[in-house]
């Protein structure tokens, strides 16, 4: 969880609140889309770090550092 401290705003970009909570979750499950295709491991999906504003509900998702490290070599992702 500490990896977010260095790169994520500590205030909500929507309402400016500092009342934020964070957690981590898998980027894919049995019944949902694969949100970070090609960036997980052999038997597991990539992790998402999730930050939610406890005041307005804005929710932000961040690929974890392992997923980011795979991104430049992935054939599933293209630069905009
Ligand atoms: Zn907010």
Coordinates of N, CA, C and O and ligand atoms in Angstrom, one line a residue:
X1 N 0.8 -1.2 0.0 CA 0.0 0.0 0.0 C 0.9 1.3 0.0 O 0.4 2.3 -0.4
X2 N 2.1 1.2 0.4 CA 2.9 2.4 0.6 C 3.3 3.0 -0.7 O 3.7 4.1 -0.8
X3 N 3.3 2.2 -1.8 CA 3.7 2.7 -3.1 C 2.9 3.9 -3.6 O 3.4 4.7 -4.3
X4 N 1.7 4.0 -3.1 CA 0.8 5.1 -3.6 C 1.3 6.5 -3.0 O 1.1 7.5 -3.5
X5 N 2.0 6.4 -1.9 CA 2.3 7.7 -1.1 C 3.1 8.6 -2.0 O 3.0 9.8 -1.8
X6 N 3.9 8.1 -2.9 CA 4.9 8.9 -3.6 C 4.3 9.5 -4.9 O 4.8 10.4 -5.4
X7 N 3.2 8.9 -5.4 CA 2.8 9.4 -6.7 C 1.3 9.7 -6.8 O 0.8 10.1 -7.9
X8 N 0.6 9.7 -5.7 CA -0.8 10.0 -5.8 C -1.1 11.3 -4.9 O -0.6 11.4 -3.8
X9 N -2.0 12.1 -5.5 CA -2.4 13.3 -4.8 C -3.0 12.9 -3.5 O -3.9 12.0 -3.4
X10 N -2.7 13.7 -2.4 CA -3.3 13.4 -1.1 C -4.6 14.1 -0.9 O -5.1 14.1 0.2
X11 N -5.0 14.8 -1.9 CA -6.3 15.5 -1.8 C -7.1 15.1 -3.1 O -6.6 14.7 -4.1
X12 N -8.4 15.1 -2.9 CA -9.3 14.7 -4.0 C -9.3 15.7 -5.1 O -9.5 16.9 -4.8
X13 N -9.1 15.3 -6.4 CA -9.1 16.3 -7.5 C -10.5 16.8 -7.8 O -10.6 17.8 -8.5
X14 N -11.5 16.2 -7.3 CA -12.9 16.7 -7.5 C -13.3 17.7 -6.5 O -13.8 18.8 -6.9
X15 N -13.2 17.4 -5.2 CA -13.7 18.3 -4.2 C -12.7 18.9 -3.3 O -13.0 19.7 -2.4
X16 N -11.4 18.4 -3.4 CA -10.3 19.0 -2.6 C -10.2 18.4 -1.2 O -9.3 18.8 -0.4
X17 N -11.1 17.4 -0.8 CA -11.0 16.8 0.5 C -9.8 16.0 0.7 O -9.2 15.4 -0.3
X18 N -9.3 15.9 1.9 CA -8.2 15.0 2.2 C -8.7 13.8 2.9 O -7.9 13.0 3.4
X19 N -10.0 13.6 2.9 CA -10.6 12.4 3.6 C -10.6 11.2 2.6 O -11.7 10.9 2.0
X20 N -9.4 10.6 2.3 CA -9.3 9.6 1.3 C -9.0 8.2 2.0 O -8.4 8.2 3.1
X21 N -9.4 7.2 1.3 CA -9.1 5.8 1.8 C -8.5 5.1 0.6 O -8.9 5.3 -0.6
X22 N -7.7 4.1 0.9 CA -7.1 3.3 -0.2 C -7.1 1.9 0.2 O -7.1 1.5 1.3
X23 N -7.1 1.1 -0.9 CA -7.0 -0.4 -0.8 C -6.4 -0.9 -2.1 O -6.1 -0.2 -3.0
X24 N -6.3 -2.2 -2.1 CA -5.8 -2.9 -3.4 C -6.8 -4.0 -3.7 O -7.4 -4.6 -2.8
X25 N -7.0 -4.3 -5.0 CA -7.8 -5.3 -5.4 C -7.3 -5.9 -6.8 O -6.5 -5.3 -7.5
X26 N -7.8 -7.1 -7.1 CA -7.4 -7.7 -8.4 C -8.0 -6.9 -9.5 O -9.1 -6.4 -9.4
X27 N -7.3 -6.9 -10.6 CA -7.9 -6.1 -11.8 C -8.8 -7.0 -12.6 O -9.3 -6.5 -13.6
X28 N -9.0 -8.2 -12.2 CA -9.9 -9.1 -13.0 C -10.5 -10.2 -12.0 O -9.8 -10.5 -11.1
X29 N -11.7 -10.6 -12.3 CA -12.3 -11.6 -11.5 C -13.0 -12.6 -12.4 O -13.0 -12.5 -13.7
X30 N -13.8 -13.5 -11.8 CA -14.5 -14.5 -12.6 C -15.6 -13.9 -13.5 O -15.9 -14.4 -14.6
X31 N -16.2 -12.8 -13.1 CA -17.4 -12.3 -13.9 C -17.2 -10.9 -14.4 O -18.2 -10.4 -15.0
X32 N -16.0 -10.3 -14.3 CA -15.9 -9.0 -14.8 C -14.8 -8.9 -15.9 O -14.2 -9.9 -16.3
X33 N -14.7 -7.7 -16.4 CA -13.6 -7.5 -17.5 C -12.2 -7.6 -16.9 O -12.0 -7.4 -15.7
X34 N -11.3 -7.9 -17.8 CA -9.9 -7.8 -17.4 C -9.4 -6.4 -17.6 O -9.3 -5.9 -18.8
X35 N -9.2 -5.6 -16.6 CA -9.0 -4.2 -16.7 C -7.5 -3.9 -17.1 O -7.2 -2.8 -17.6
X36 N -6.6 -4.8 -16.7 CA -5.2 -4.6 -17.1 C -4.7 -5.8 -17.8 O -3.8 -6.5 -17.4
X37 N -5.2 -6.0 -19.1 CA -4.8 -7.3 -19.8 C -3.3 -7.3 -20.1 O -2.7 -6.3 -20.5
X38 N -2.7 -8.4 -19.9 CA -1.3 -8.6 -20.3 C -0.3 -8.1 -19.3 O 0.9 -8.2 -19.5
X39 N -0.8 -7.6 -18.1 CA 0.1 -7.0 -17.2 C 0.2 -7.8 -15.8 O 0.9 -7.4 -14.9
X40 N -0.5 -8.9 -15.8 CA -0.4 -9.7 -14.6 C 0.6 -10.8 -14.7 O 1.5 -10.8 -15.5
X41 N 0.5 -11.8 -13.8 CA 1.5 -12.9 -13.8 C 0.8 -14.1 -14.4 O -0.2 -14.0 -15.1
X42 N 1.5 -15.2 -14.3 CA 1.1 -16.5 -15.0 C -0.3 -16.9 -14.5 O -1.2 -17.3 -15.3
X43 N -0.6 -16.9 -13.2 CA -1.9 -17.3 -12.7 C -2.6 -16.3 -11.9 O -3.5 -16.6 -11.2
X44 N -2.2 -15.0 -12.1 CA -2.9 -14.0 -11.3 C -3.0 -12.7 -12.2 O -2.1 -12.5 -13.0
X45 N -4.0 -12.0 -11.9 CA -4.2 -10.7 -12.6 C -3.4 -9.6 -12.0 O -3.0 -9.8 -10.8
X46 N -3.2 -8.6 -12.7 CA -2.4 -7.4 -12.1 C -3.3 -6.8 -11.0 O -4.5 -6.9 -10.9
X47 N -2.6 -6.2 -10.1 CA -3.3 -5.5 -8.9 C -3.6 -4.1 -9.3 O -2.8 -3.4 -10.0
X48 N -4.7 -3.6 -8.8 CA -5.1 -2.2 -8.8 C -5.0 -1.6 -7.4 O -5.5 -2.2 -6.5
X49 N -4.4 -0.5 -7.3 CA -4.5 0.3 -6.1 C -5.7 1.2 -6.3 O -5.9 1.9 -7.3
X50 N -6.6 1.3 -5.3 CA -7.8 2.1 -5.4 C -7.8 3.1 -4.3 O -7.5 2.9 -3.2
X51 N -8.2 4.4 -4.7 CA -8.3 5.5 -3.8 C -9.7 6.0 -4.0 O -10.1 6.3 -5.1
X52 N -10.4 6.1 -2.9 CA -11.8 6.7 -2.9 C -11.9 7.9 -2.0 O -11.3 7.9 -0.9
X53 N -12.6 8.9 -2.4 CA -12.8 10.0 -1.6 C -14.0 9.8 -0.7 O -15.1 9.5 -1.2
X54 N -13.8 9.8 0.6 CA -14.9 9.5 1.6 C -15.9 10.6 1.6 O -17.0 10.4 2.2
X55 N -15.7 11.8 1.0 CA -16.6 12.8 1.0 C -17.5 12.9 -0.3 O -18.7 13.0 -0.2
X56 N -16.9 12.8 -1.4 CA -17.7 12.9 -2.7 C -17.8 11.6 -3.4 O -18.6 11.5 -4.3
X57 N -17.0 10.6 -3.1 CA -17.1 9.3 -3.7 C -16.2 9.1 -4.9 O -16.2 8.0 -5.5
X58 N -15.5 10.1 -5.4 CA -14.7 10.0 -6.6 C -13.7 8.8 -6.3 O -13.1 8.8 -5.2
X59 N -13.6 7.9 -7.2 CA -12.8 6.7 -7.1 C -11.8 6.7 -8.2 O -12.1 6.8 -9.3
X60 N -10.5 6.5 -7.8 CA -9.4 6.5 -8.7 C -8.7 5.1 -8.7 O -8.5 4.5 -7.6
X61 N -8.3 4.6 -9.8 CA -7.7 3.3 -9.9 C -6.3 3.5 -10.5 O -6.1 4.3 -11.4
X62 N -5.3 2.8 -9.9 CA -3.9 2.9 -10.3 C -3.3 1.5 -10.5 O -3.5 0.7 -9.6
X63 N -2.7 1.3 -11.6 CA -2.0 0.1 -11.8 C -0.8 0.0 -10.8 O -0.2 1.0 -10.6
X64 N -0.6 -1.2 -10.3 CA 0.5 -1.3 -9.3 C 1.9 -1.3 -10.0 O 2.0 -1.3 -11.3
X65 N 3.0 -1.2 -9.3 CA 4.3 -1.1 -9.9 C 4.7 -2.2 -10.7 O 5.4 -2.1 -11.7
X66 N 4.2 -3.4 -10.4 CA 4.6 -4.6 -11.2 C 3.9 -4.5 -12.6 O 4.5 -4.8 -13.6
X67 N 2.7 -4.1 -12.6 CA 2.0 -3.9 -13.9 C 2.6 -2.8 -14.7 O 2.8 -2.9 -15.9
X68 N 3.0 -1.7 -14.1 CA 3.7 -0.6 -14.8 C 5.0 -1.1 -15.4 O 5.3 -0.6 -16.5
X69 N 5.7 -1.9 -14.7 CA 7.0 -2.4 -15.2 C 6.8 -3.2 -16.5 O 7.7 -3.3 -17.4
X70 N 5.7 -3.9 -16.6 CA 5.4 -4.7 -17.8 C 4.8 -4.0 -19.0 O 4.9 -4.4 -20.1
X71 N 4.3 -2.8 -18.7 CA 3.6 -2.0 -19.8 C 4.5 -1.7 -21.0 O 4.0 -1.9 -22.1
X72 N 5.7 -1.3 -20.9 CA 6.5 -1.0 -22.1 C 6.7 -2.1 -23.1 O 6.8 -2.0 -24.3
X73 N 6.7 -3.4 -22.6 CA 6.9 -4.6 -23.4 C 5.6 -5.3 -23.8 O 5.7 -6.2 -24.6
X74 N 4.5 -4.8 -23.3 CA 3.3 -5.5 -23.6 C 2.7 -5.2 -25.0 O 2.7 -4.0 -25.4
X75 N 2.3 -6.2 -25.7 CA 1.7 -6.0 -27.1 C 0.2 -5.7 -27.0 O -0.4 -5.4 -28.0
X76 N -0.3 -5.6 -25.8 CA -1.7 -5.3 -25.6 C -2.0 -3.8 -25.4 O -3.2 -3.4 -25.4
X77 N -1.0 -3.1 -25.2 CA -1.2 -1.6 -24.9 C -0.5 -0.8 -25.9 O 0.7 -1.0 -26.3
X78 N -1.1 0.3 -26.3 CA -0.6 1.2 -27.3 C -0.6 2.6 -26.8 O -1.5 3.1 -26.1
X79 N 0.4 3.4 -27.2 CA 0.5 4.8 -26.9 C -0.6 5.6 -27.5 O -1.0 5.3 -28.7
X80 N -1.1 6.5 -26.9 CA -2.2 7.4 -27.5 C -1.6 8.4 -28.5 O -0.5 8.8 -28.4
Ligands
LIG1 ZN1 -13.9 14.2 -3.2

